[in-house]
PDB file of C-alpha atoms in Angstrom:
ATOM      1  CA  MET A   1      76.566 190.367-132.578  1.00 80.00           C
ATOM      2  CA  GLU A   2      78.782 188.573-134.664  1.00 83.00           C
ATOM      3  CA  THR A   3      81.933 190.072-136.378  1.00 86.00           C
ATOM      4  CA  SER A   4      83.856 187.250-138.017  1.00 92.00           C
ATOM      5  CA  ILE A   5      83.792 187.283-141.401  1.00 90.00           C
ATOM      6  CA  VAL A   6      84.012 183.541-143.415  1.00 93.00           C
ATOM      7  CA  LYS A   7      87.530 183.467-145.092  1.00 94.00           C
ATOM      8  CA  SER A   8      86.859 180.386-147.288  1.00 95.00           C
ATOM      9  CA  GLN A   9      84.185 178.364-147.810  1.00 96.00           C
ATOM     10  CA  ALA A  10      83.105 174.518-150.187  1.00 97.00           C
ATOM     11  CA  TYR A  11      80.439 172.651-148.995  1.00 97.00           C
ATOM     12  CA  GLY A  12      79.035 169.874-151.300  1.00 97.00           C
ATOM     13  CA  LYS A  13      78.815 165.505-151.981  1.00 97.00           C
ATOM     14  CA  ASP A  14      81.435 163.115-150.508  1.00 97.00           C
ATOM     15  CA  ARG A  15      81.642 159.327-151.752  1.00 96.00           C
ATOM     16  CA  VAL A  16      78.958 159.484-154.419  1.00 96.00           C
ATOM     17  CA  ARG A  17      79.531 155.993-155.305  1.00 95.00           C
ATOM     18  CA  VAL A  18      78.541 155.660-159.050  1.00 96.00           C
ATOM     19  CA  VAL A  19      79.044 152.778-161.706  1.00 95.00           C
ATOM     20  CA  ARG A  20      79.039 153.392-165.262  1.00 96.00           C
ATOM     21  CA  VAL A  21      78.719 150.389-167.241  1.00 95.00           C
ATOM     22  CA  VAL A  22      79.340 150.432-172.077  1.00 95.00           C
ATOM     23  CA  ARG A  23      77.610 147.418-173.782  1.00 95.00           C
ATOM     24  CA  HIS A  24      78.488 147.128-177.554  1.00 95.00           C
ATOM     25  CA  ALA A  25      77.413 145.646-179.959  1.00 95.00           C
ATOM     26  CA  ASP A  26      79.668 142.603-179.863  1.00 95.00           C
ATOM     27  CA  GLY A  27      78.447 141.528-176.584  1.00 94.00           C
ATOM     28  CA  TRP A  28      81.448 143.219-175.408  1.00 95.00           C
ATOM     29  CA  GLN A  29      81.125 145.792-171.991  1.00 96.00           C
ATOM     30  CA  GLU A  30      83.467 148.182-169.707  1.00 95.00           C
ATOM     31  CA  ILE A  31      82.930 148.861-167.151  1.00 95.00           C
ATOM     32  CA  ALA A  32      83.804 152.420-164.744  1.00 95.00           C
ATOM     33  CA  ASP A  33      84.172 152.419-160.790  1.00 95.00           C
ATOM     34  CA  TYR A  34      84.387 155.712-159.123  1.00 96.00           C
ATOM     35  CA  SER A  35      83.813 157.038-155.346  1.00 97.00           C
ATOM     36  CA  VAL A  36      83.199 160.884-156.160  1.00 97.00           C
ATOM     37  CA  ARG A  37      83.279 164.521-154.066  1.00 98.00           C
ATOM     38  CA  CYS A  38      82.038 168.010-155.467  1.00 98.00           C
ATOM     39  CA  LEU A  39      82.461 171.008-153.350  1.00 98.00           C
ATOM     40  CA  LEU A  40      80.527 174.145-154.889  1.00 98.00           C
ATOM     41  CA  SER A  41      82.367 177.965-153.409  1.00 97.00           C
ATOM     42  CA  GLY A  42      82.142 181.295-154.045  1.00 96.00           C
ATOM     43  CA  ASP A  43      81.373 184.689-152.323  1.00 94.00           C
ATOM     44  CA  GLN A  44      78.059 184.528-152.499  1.00 94.00           C
ATOM     45  CA  PHE A  45      77.626 181.616-150.113  1.00 96.00           C
ATOM     46  CA  GLU A  46      78.507 183.383-147.227  1.00 95.00           C
ATOM     47  CA  SER A  47      74.891 183.900-146.436  1.00 95.00           C
ATOM     48  CA  SER A  48      74.480 180.656-145.870  1.00 96.00           C
ATOM     49  CA  TYR A  49      77.177 180.220-143.250  1.00 95.00           C
ATOM     50  CA  THR A  50      76.760 184.101-141.311  1.00 95.00           C
ATOM     51  CA  LYS A  51      72.648 184.228-141.698  1.00 94.00           C
ATOM     52  CA  GLY A  52      71.314 181.313-141.748  1.00 94.00           C
ATOM     53  CA  ASP A  53      70.351 182.380-145.593  1.00 95.00           C
ATOM     54  CA  ASN A  54      70.125 179.067-147.482  1.00 96.00           C
ATOM     55  CA  LYS A  55      68.491 180.592-151.224  1.00 97.00           C
ATOM     56  CA  LEU A  56      71.380 180.249-153.547  1.00 97.00           C
ATOM     57  CA  VAL A  57      72.399 177.108-151.294  1.00 97.00           C
ATOM     58  CA  VAL A  58      72.269 173.908-154.076  1.00 97.00           C
ATOM     59  CA  ALA A  59      71.606 171.143-152.402  1.00 97.00           C
ATOM     60  CA  THR A  60      74.000 168.109-151.453  1.00 97.00           C
ATOM     61  CA  ASP A  61      71.695 165.534-152.853  1.00 97.00           C
ATOM     62  CA  SER A  62      71.343 167.769-156.147  1.00 97.00           C
ATOM     63  CA  GLN A  63      74.965 167.740-156.402  1.00 97.00           C
ATOM     64  CA  LYS A  64      75.196 163.996-155.810  1.00 97.00           C
ATOM     65  CA  ASN A  65      71.804 164.165-158.660  1.00 97.00           C
ATOM     66  CA  THR A  66      73.946 165.791-160.946  1.00 97.00           C
ATOM     67  CA  ILE A  67      76.559 162.839-161.177  1.00 97.00           C
ATOM     68  CA  PHE A  68      74.463 160.492-161.797  1.00 97.00           C
ATOM     69  CA  TYR A  69      72.426 162.709-164.634  1.00 97.00           C
ATOM     70  CA  LEU A  70      75.754 163.151-165.664  1.00 97.00           C
ATOM     71  CA  ALA A  71      76.974 159.837-166.027  1.00 97.00           C
ATOM     72  CA  LYS A  72      73.975 158.180-167.437  1.00 97.00           C
ATOM     73  CA  THR A  73      73.695 161.144-170.743  1.00 97.00           C
ATOM     74  CA  LEU A  74      77.599 162.338-171.551  1.00 97.00           C
ATOM     75  CA  PRO A  75      79.128 160.456-174.034  1.00 96.00           C
ATOM     76  CA  ALA A  76      81.123 157.735-172.867  1.00 96.00           C
ATOM     77  CA  GLU A  77      84.334 157.970-173.788  1.00 96.00           C
ATOM     78  CA  LYS A  78      83.564 161.506-171.023  1.00 97.00           C
ATOM     79  CA  VAL A  79      82.994 159.376-168.588  1.00 97.00           C
ATOM     80  CA  MET A  80      85.337 156.184-168.280  1.00 96.00           C
ATOM     81  CA  VAL A  81      87.710 158.406-168.386  1.00 97.00           C
ATOM     82  CA  PRO A  82      88.352 159.771-164.839  1.00 98.00           C
ATOM     83  CA  GLU A  83      89.818 162.628-165.373  1.00 98.00           C
ATOM     84  CA  VAL A  84      87.837 163.355-167.888  1.00 98.00           C
ATOM     85  CA  PHE A  85      83.948 163.197-166.500  1.00 97.00           C
ATOM     86  CA  ALA A  86      85.462 165.056-163.269  1.00 98.00           C
ATOM     87  CA  SER A  87      85.946 168.512-165.517  1.00 98.00           C
ATOM     88  CA  GLU A  88      83.249 167.792-167.167  1.00 98.00           C
ATOM     89  CA  VAL A  89      81.126 167.880-163.579  1.00 98.00           C
ATOM     90  CA  ALA A  90      82.239 170.398-162.797  1.00 98.00           C
ATOM     91  CA  ALA A  91      82.192 172.287-165.125  1.00 97.00           C
ATOM     92  CA  PHE A  92      78.268 171.593-165.819  1.00 97.00           C
ATOM     93  CA  MET A  93      78.336 173.123-162.191  1.00 98.00           C
ATOM     94  CA  ILE A  94      79.705 176.808-163.234  1.00 97.00           C
ATOM     95  CA  GLY A  95      77.753 177.174-166.511  1.00 96.00           C
ATOM     96  CA  LYS A  96      74.488 176.080-165.057  1.00 97.00           C
ATOM     97  CA  TYR A  97      74.626 178.462-160.908  1.00 97.00           C
ATOM     98  CA  ALA A  98      76.153 181.962-162.125  1.00 96.00           C
ATOM     99  CA  HIS A  99      77.052 181.852-158.230  1.00 96.00           C
ATOM    100  CA  VAL A 100      79.111 179.334-158.161  1.00 97.00           C
ATOM    101  CA  THR A 101      83.085 180.642-158.706  1.00 97.00           C
ATOM    102  CA  THR A 102      84.616 177.167-157.929  1.00 98.00           C
ATOM    103  CA  CYS A 103      83.621 173.584-158.425  1.00 98.00           C
ATOM    104  CA  GLN A 104      85.952 170.734-157.709  1.00 98.00           C
ATOM    105  CA  VAL A 105      85.800 167.571-158.598  1.00 98.00           C
ATOM    106  CA  LYS A 106      88.076 164.492-156.846  1.00 98.00           C
ATOM    107  CA  ILE A 107      87.393 161.119-158.036  1.00 98.00           C
ATOM    108  CA  ILE A 108      89.084 158.025-156.775  1.00 97.00           C
ATOM    109  CA  THR A 109      89.071 154.729-158.162  1.00 94.00           C
ATOM    110  CA  LYS A 110      89.795 151.024-158.016  1.00 82.00           C
ATOM    111  CA  PRO A 111      89.816 149.306-161.383  1.00 84.00           C
ATOM    112  CA  TRP A 112      87.845 146.443-162.601  1.00 90.00           C
ATOM    113  CA  GLU A 113      90.552 143.501-164.129  1.00 91.00           C
ATOM    114  CA  ARG A 114      89.032 141.811-166.467  1.00 94.00           C
ATOM    115  CA  MET A 115      89.425 138.329-166.325  1.00 94.00           C
ATOM    116  CA  LYS A 116      90.918 136.026-168.912  1.00 94.00           C
ATOM    117  CA  PHE A 117      90.316 132.323-169.853  1.00 92.00           C
ATOM    118  CA  ASP A 118      92.591 130.806-172.091  1.00 94.00           C
ATOM    119  CA  ASN A 119      94.422 133.916-173.037  1.00 93.00           C
ATOM    120  CA  ARG A 120      91.591 135.584-173.729  1.00 95.00           C
ATOM    121  CA  SER A 121      90.095 138.195-171.910  1.00 96.00           C
ATOM    122  CA  HIS A 122      86.030 137.325-171.188  1.00 96.00           C
ATOM    123  CA  PRO A 123      83.959 140.222-172.766  1.00 95.00           C
ATOM    124  CA  HIS A 124      81.730 140.735-169.449  1.00 95.00           C
ATOM    125  CA  SER A 125      82.900 139.572-165.921  1.00 95.00           C
ATOM    126  CA  PHE A 126      85.964 141.248-164.267  1.00 93.00           C
ATOM    127  CA  TYR A 127      87.859 140.924-160.490  1.00 93.00           C
ATOM    128  CA  ARG A 128      89.705 143.245-158.109  1.00 87.00           C
ATOM    129  CA  GLU A 129      92.897 142.815-156.816  1.00 79.00           C
ATOM    130  CA  GLY A 130      94.143 144.443-154.052  1.00 74.00           C
ATOM    131  CA  LYS A 131      96.607 147.353-155.522  1.00 82.00           C
ATOM    132  CA  GLU A 132      96.746 151.009-155.684  1.00 91.00           C
ATOM    133  CA  THR A 133      94.490 153.269-155.820  1.00 95.00           C
ATOM    134  CA  ARG A 134      94.182 155.704-158.247  1.00 96.00           C
ATOM    135  CA  TRP A 135      92.332 159.177-158.175  1.00 97.00           C
ATOM    136  CA  THR A 136      92.204 162.191-159.403  1.00 98.00           C
ATOM    137  CA  GLU A 137      90.673 166.701-159.344  1.00 98.00           C
ATOM    138  CA  ALA A 138      89.279 168.748-161.619  1.00 98.00           C
ATOM    139  CA  ILE A 139      89.155 172.402-160.056  1.00 98.00           C
ATOM    140  CA  ILE A 140      87.657 174.850-162.664  1.00 97.00           C
ATOM    141  CA  THR A 141      87.216 178.427-161.247  1.00 97.00           C
ATOM    142  CA  LYS A 142      85.565 181.715-163.530  1.00 95.00           C
ATOM    143  CA  VAL A 143      87.792 184.198-164.245  1.00 93.00           C
ATOM    144  CA  ASN A 144      85.493 186.633-164.317  1.00 92.00           C
ATOM    145  CA  PRO A 145      82.113 185.679-162.576  1.00 92.00           C
ATOM    146  CA  PRO A 146      79.726 185.535-162.436  1.00 90.00           C
ATOM    147  CA  SER A 147      80.194 184.385-166.471  1.00 91.00           C
ATOM    148  CA  ALA A 148      82.021 181.329-166.818  1.00 89.00           C
ATOM    149  CA  ASP A 149      83.794 182.503-170.661  1.00 89.00           C
ATOM    150  CA  GLN A 150      86.574 181.850-169.251  1.00 92.00           C
ATOM    151  CA  ARG A 151      87.510 179.163-166.953  1.00 94.00           C
ATOM    152  CA  LYS A 152      91.389 178.132-164.680  1.00 95.00           C
ATOM    153  CA  VAL A 153      91.315 174.705-165.528  1.00 97.00           C
ATOM    154  CA  THR A 154      93.617 172.727-162.930  1.00 97.00           C
ATOM    155  CA  ILE A 155      93.640 168.925-162.885  1.00 98.00           C
ATOM    156  CA  ASN A 156      95.493 166.543-160.175  1.00 98.00           C
ATOM    157  CA  SER A 157      95.499 162.927-160.767  1.00 98.00           C
ATOM    158  CA  GLY A 158      98.167 160.487-159.389  1.00 98.00           C
ATOM    159  CA  PHE A 159      98.634 157.204-157.247  1.00 97.00           C
ATOM    160  CA  TYR A 160      98.955 156.064-154.035  1.00 96.00           C
ATOM    161  CA  ASP A 161      98.871 153.014-151.639  1.00 94.00           C
ATOM    162  CA  LEU A 162     101.364 151.258-154.923  1.00 93.00           C
ATOM    163  CA  GLU A 163     103.710 149.277-152.285  1.00 92.00           C
ATOM    164  CA  VAL A 164     106.934 148.438-153.395  1.00 94.00           C
ATOM    165  CA  LEU A 165     110.171 146.409-152.034  1.00 93.00           C
ATOM    166  CA  LYS A 166     113.940 145.675-152.655  1.00 92.00           C
ATOM    167  CA  THR A 167     115.482 143.826-150.625  1.00 92.00           C
ATOM    168  CA  THR A 168     119.387 145.238-151.924  1.00 89.00           C
ATOM    169  CA  ASN A 169     120.756 147.659-154.552  1.00 88.00           C
ATOM    170  CA  SER A 170     119.686 150.442-151.832  1.00 89.00           C
ATOM    171  CA  ALA A 171     121.965 152.776-149.187  1.00 89.00           C
ATOM    172  CA  PHE A 172     122.180 155.397-146.342  1.00 88.00           C
ATOM    173  CA  THR A 173     125.261 156.745-146.450  1.00 90.00           C
ATOM    174  CA  ASP A 174     127.684 159.565-145.069  1.00 91.00           C
ATOM    175  CA  PHE A 175     124.997 161.549-143.494  1.00 92.00           C
ATOM    176  CA  TRP A 176     125.348 164.462-142.003  1.00 92.00           C
ATOM    177  CA  ARG A 177     126.706 162.895-137.912  1.00 94.00           C
ATOM    178  CA  ASP A 178     126.311 164.659-134.602  1.00 92.00           C
ATOM    179  CA  GLU A 179     126.409 163.532-131.054  1.00 96.00           C
ATOM    180  CA  LEU A 180     122.433 162.222-131.464  1.00 92.00           C
ATOM    181  CA  ALA A 181     123.361 160.918-134.442  1.00 94.00           C
ATOM    182  CA  THR A 182     123.616 157.244-133.936  1.00 89.00           C
ATOM    183  CA  LEU A 183     122.150 155.084-137.087  1.00 87.00           C
ATOM    184  CA  PRO A 184     124.614 153.117-138.486  1.00 87.00           C
ATOM    185  CA  ASP A 185     125.787 152.947-142.610  1.00 87.00           C
ATOM    186  CA  MET A 186     123.967 151.066-144.559  1.00 85.00           C
ATOM    187  CA  PRO A 187     125.332 150.459-147.801  1.00 87.00           C
ATOM    188  CA  ASP A 188     122.749 147.566-148.819  1.00 86.00           C
ATOM    189  CA  ARG A 189     119.432 147.934-146.834  1.00 87.00           C
ATOM    190  CA  ILE A 190     116.076 146.300-148.039  1.00 89.00           C
ATOM    191  CA  LEU A 191     114.325 149.538-148.989  1.00 90.00           C
ATOM    192  CA  SER A 192     110.579 149.191-149.193  1.00 91.00           C
ATOM    193  CA  THR A 193     107.870 152.167-149.143  1.00 93.00           C
ATOM    194  CA  LYS A 194     104.206 153.020-150.010  1.00 94.00           C
ATOM    195  CA  VAL A 195     104.277 155.202-153.006  1.00 96.00           C
ATOM    196  CA  LEU A 196     102.195 158.335-153.330  1.00 97.00           C
ATOM    197  CA  CYS A 197     102.396 160.500-156.476  1.00 98.00           C
ATOM    198  CA  GLN A 198     100.366 163.206-158.124  1.00 98.00           C
ATOM    199  CA  TRP A 199     100.878 164.587-161.651  1.00 98.00           C
ATOM    200  CA  LYS A 200      99.124 168.343-162.342  1.00 97.00           C
ATOM    201  CA  PHE A 201      97.451 169.524-165.061  1.00 96.00           C
ATOM    202  CA  ILE A 202      96.992 173.658-165.801  1.00 94.00           C
ATOM    203  CA  ASP A 203      94.788 175.571-168.951  1.00 93.00           C
ATOM    204  CA  THR A 204      92.259 177.504-169.739  1.00 93.00           C
ATOM    205  CA  CYS A 205      91.313 175.896-172.391  1.00 94.00           C
ATOM    206  CA  LEU A 206      89.359 172.618-171.184  1.00 94.00           C
ATOM    207  CA  GLY A 207      88.966 171.320-174.031  1.00 94.00           C
ATOM    208  CA  LYS A 208      92.142 171.076-175.183  1.00 94.00           C
ATOM    209  CA  LEU A 209      92.976 169.085-171.910  1.00 96.00           C
ATOM    210  CA  GLN A 210      90.135 166.430-172.239  1.00 96.00           C
ATOM    211  CA  LYS A 211      92.186 165.408-175.404  1.00 96.00           C
ATOM    212  CA  LEU A 212      94.457 164.485-173.027  1.00 97.00           C
ATOM    213  CA  PRO A 213      96.295 160.764-173.402  1.00 97.00           C
ATOM    214  CA  PHE A 214      95.369 160.394-169.072  1.00 97.00           C
ATOM    215  CA  ASP A 215      95.611 156.618-168.709  1.00 96.00           C
ATOM    216  CA  ALA A 216      98.053 156.687-171.204  1.00 97.00           C
ATOM    217  CA  ILE A 217     100.056 159.267-168.605  1.00 98.00           C
ATOM    218  CA  PHE A 218      99.038 157.187-165.677  1.00 97.00           C
ATOM    219  CA  ALA A 219     100.479 153.802-166.851  1.00 95.00           C
ATOM    220  CA  GLY A 220     103.468 155.343-167.694  1.00 97.00           C
ATOM    221  CA  ALA A 221     103.810 157.554-164.256  1.00 97.00           C
ATOM    222  CA  LYS A 222     103.529 153.600-163.034  1.00 96.00           C
ATOM    223  CA  ARG A 223     106.005 152.253-165.165  1.00 95.00           C
ATOM    224  CA  ASN A 224     108.760 154.758-164.419  1.00 96.00           C
ATOM    225  CA  THR A 225     107.850 155.022-161.172  1.00 96.00           C
ATOM    226  CA  LEU A 226     108.499 151.303-160.691  1.00 94.00           C
ATOM    227  CA  ASP A 227     111.434 150.906-162.836  1.00 94.00           C
ATOM    228  CA  ALA A 228     113.448 154.018-161.266  1.00 93.00           C
ATOM    229  CA  PHE A 229     112.538 151.868-158.199  1.00 93.00           C
ATOM    230  CA  ALA A 230     114.230 148.314-159.464  1.00 92.00           C
ATOM    231  CA  ASN A 231     115.797 149.193-162.789  1.00 90.00           C
ATOM    232  CA  ASP A 232     118.288 152.057-163.156  1.00 89.00           C
ATOM    233  CA  PRO A 233     121.634 151.101-162.917  1.00 84.00           C
ATOM    234  CA  ARG A 234     123.470 154.390-161.627  1.00 84.00           C
ATOM    235  CA  ALA A 235     124.585 153.705-158.141  1.00 80.00           C
ATOM    236  CA  TRP A 236     123.792 157.511-156.821  1.00 81.00           C
ATOM    237  CA  VAL A 237     119.901 156.932-158.442  1.00 82.00           C
ATOM    238  CA  HIS A 238     119.469 153.963-155.021  1.00 87.00           C
ATOM    239  CA  ALA A 239     122.106 156.300-152.827  1.00 90.00           C
ATOM    240  CA  SER A 240     118.265 157.534-150.959  1.00 92.00           C
ATOM    241  CA  VAL A 241     115.127 157.508-150.990  1.00 93.00           C
ATOM    242  CA  GLN A 242     115.102 161.036-152.143  1.00 95.00           C
ATOM    243  CA  THR A 243     117.681 160.259-154.748  1.00 94.00           C
ATOM    244  CA  THR A 244     115.369 157.630-156.233  1.00 94.00           C
ATOM    245  CA  LEU A 245     111.929 159.894-156.386  1.00 96.00           C
ATOM    246  CA  TYR A 246     113.815 162.829-158.395  1.00 96.00           C
ATOM    247  CA  ILE A 247     114.683 160.258-160.643  1.00 95.00           C
ATOM    248  CA  MET A 248     110.862 158.726-160.769  1.00 96.00           C
ATOM    249  CA  ALA A 249     110.143 162.368-161.528  1.00 97.00           C
ATOM    250  CA  ASP A 250     112.255 163.059-163.800  1.00 97.00           C
ATOM    251  CA  ARG A 251     111.511 160.174-165.554  1.00 97.00           C
ATOM    252  CA  ILE A 252     106.892 161.301-166.062  1.00 98.00           C
ATOM    253  CA  LEU A 253     108.327 164.680-167.003  1.00 97.00           C
ATOM    254  CA  ASN A 254     109.993 164.035-169.996  1.00 96.00           C
ATOM    255  CA  ASP A 255     107.564 160.822-171.194  1.00 97.00           C
ATOM    256  CA  PHE A 256     105.219 163.594-170.809  1.00 97.00           C
ATOM    257  CA  ALA A 257     105.257 167.391-172.023  1.00 96.00           C
ATOM    258  CA  ALA A 258     101.378 168.828-170.765  1.00 96.00           C
ATOM    259  CA  VAL A 259     102.297 167.491-166.560  1.00 97.00           C
ATOM    260  CA  ASP A 260     103.164 170.598-165.178  1.00 96.00           C
ATOM    261  CA  ASP A 261     104.980 169.236-162.208  1.00 96.00           C
ATOM    262  CA  VAL A 262     105.210 166.138-160.656  1.00 98.00           C
ATOM    263  CA  TYR A 263     104.964 165.028-155.938  1.00 98.00           C
ATOM    264  CA  TYR A 264     105.715 162.432-154.236  1.00 98.00           C
ATOM    265  CA  ALA A 265     105.620 161.260-150.561  1.00 98.00           C
ATOM    266  CA  LEU A 266     107.195 158.345-150.002  1.00 96.00           C
ATOM    267  CA  PRO A 267     107.203 157.064-146.524  1.00 93.00           C
ATOM    268  CA  ASN A 268     110.544 154.650-145.911  1.00 89.00           C
ATOM    269  CA  ILE A 269     109.096 150.993-144.028  1.00 88.00           C
ATOM    270  CA  HIS A 270     112.292 150.258-142.314  1.00 88.00           C
ATOM    271  CA  TYR A 271     113.364 147.010-142.312  1.00 90.00           C
ATOM    272  CA  PHE A 272     116.005 146.320-139.806  1.00 89.00           C
ATOM    273  CA  PRO A 273     118.481 143.248-139.111  1.00 91.00           C
ATOM    274  CA  PHE A 274     117.645 141.501-136.179  1.00 93.00           C
ATOM    275  CA  ASP A 275     120.573 141.236-133.753  1.00 93.00           C
ATOM    276  CA  LEU A 276     120.846 137.011-133.331  1.00 95.00           C
ATOM    277  CA  SER A 277     124.136 137.395-131.193  1.00 96.00           C
ATOM    278  CA  PRO A 278     123.105 136.248-128.124  1.00 96.00           C
ATOM    279  CA  PHE A 279     121.777 132.802-129.652  1.00 96.00           C
ATOM    280  CA  GLY A 280     125.843 132.788-130.906  1.00 96.00           C
ATOM    281  CA  LEU A 281     123.957 133.029-134.697  1.00 95.00           C
ATOM    282  CA  LYS A 282     125.648 136.082-136.799  1.00 95.00           C
ATOM    283  CA  ASN A 283     122.690 138.230-138.283  1.00 93.00           C
ATOM    284  CA  LEU A 284     124.532 142.204-138.666  1.00 90.00           C
ATOM    285  CA  LYS A 285     125.567 143.896-142.595  1.00 86.00           C
ATOM    286  CA  ALA A 286     126.196 141.451-144.150  1.00 87.00           C
ATOM    287  CA  ASP A 287     125.183 137.859-142.650  1.00 91.00           C
ATOM    288  CA  ALA A 288     121.812 140.017-142.704  1.00 89.00           C
ATOM    289  CA  GLU A 289     119.063 137.218-143.727  1.00 91.00           C
ATOM    290  CA  VAL A 290     116.471 137.792-141.181  1.00 93.00           C
ATOM    291  CA  TYR A 291     114.617 141.138-140.513  1.00 92.00           C
ATOM    292  CA  MET A 292     112.051 142.718-138.408  1.00 92.00           C
ATOM    293  CA  PRO A 293     109.802 145.663-139.849  1.00 92.00           C
ATOM    294  CA  ILE A 294     109.336 148.631-137.790  1.00 89.00           C
ATOM    295  CA  ALA A 295     106.153 150.804-139.399  1.00 77.00           C
ATOM    296  CA  ASP A 296     106.398 153.298-137.054  1.00 86.00           C
ATOM    297  CA  PRO A 297     108.418 155.188-136.566  1.00 88.00           C
ATOM    298  CA  SER A 298     109.173 155.616-140.329  1.00 87.00           C
ATOM    299  CA  GLY A 299     110.611 157.954-142.103  1.00 91.00           C
ATOM    300  CA  TYR A 300     108.837 160.282-145.196  1.00 94.00           C
ATOM    301  CA  ILE A 301     110.744 161.730-148.126  1.00 96.00           C
ATOM    302  CA  THR A 302     108.771 164.306-150.139  1.00 98.00           C
ATOM    303  CA  ALA A 303     109.262 166.284-152.922  1.00 98.00           C
ATOM    304  CA  THR A 304     107.551 168.197-155.630  1.00 97.00           C
ATOM    305  CA  VAL A 305     109.913 168.539-158.778  1.00 97.00           C
ATOM    306  CA  SER A 306     109.473 170.882-161.646  1.00 96.00           C
ATOM    307  CA  ARG A 307     110.726 171.551-165.004  1.00 91.00           C
ATOM    308  CA  PRO A 308     114.065 174.196-164.348  1.00 88.00           C
ATOM    309  CA  ASN A 309     111.465 177.332-166.168  1.00 76.00           C
ATOM    310  CA  LYS A 310     109.007 177.198-163.112  1.00 58.00           C
ATOM    311  CA  GLY A 311     111.542 177.885-160.267  1.00 51.00           C
ATOM    312  CA  LYS A 312     111.130 177.128-156.550  1.00 49.00           C
ATOM    313  CA  PHE A 313     108.629 179.519-154.459  1.00 42.00           C
TER     314      PHE A 313
END
């Protein structure tokens, strides 16, 4: 006889591709292109795992249908911003189903760029470049289930695969030395990384969160990431990937009071000067011009940065 318990659970539909088009009377059109994951959890789902009882299981196909239903019936302004649409789907699920305690909705989007001709934006034609991926995740949990009157709302947003490189103004020196250290000091080097950045909003009022300027925060986070990477004039900011990461996050927190904390993951994609001395050529240190990219292994630097009153955990 089975004696184990289900410690945690969540189930739902993943990779639901949904596109919403908004058509304005003047011919101007907008498009949102999403891949959606919706997960439901709650103590009453345990019997579906342990006893084969599906009576309370909201089919994943029904969850898919709900996403399309809401994409059609919600006002356009609640669909075209991914943070707002994700939170609307999550709120609908926990409001409709009393036995659902938490709904977690993640949206991945790669925006379409509007075509321009003679410096004029085309009203209905778009193209897609190989850019970073924007994503968001709304998690709504009932505080006193089954009632949905009180809820904790968390929205995580961010982007990944923003690939950046600079050919100078990056250093790594004066690090720990012992018998296992072979890396030389690098007072100037190529720095390249694929940025993963995410930030968090927490509140008990969904309406308050939905009024936040999510698109502007996304644009500001990307702008601060690139500007700190390329332009900060202070030498110590570029003394390591760690310091650059910290300044990126600090700028976001200073610009956007609604952001609770910021997380970065920065793999350090190495570019090492290739030793051409066997051929009578100087290509090391100050003479370096030809480099060999090394994909694996890479450095991997992460941190979560918050305001002082948040403390450390």
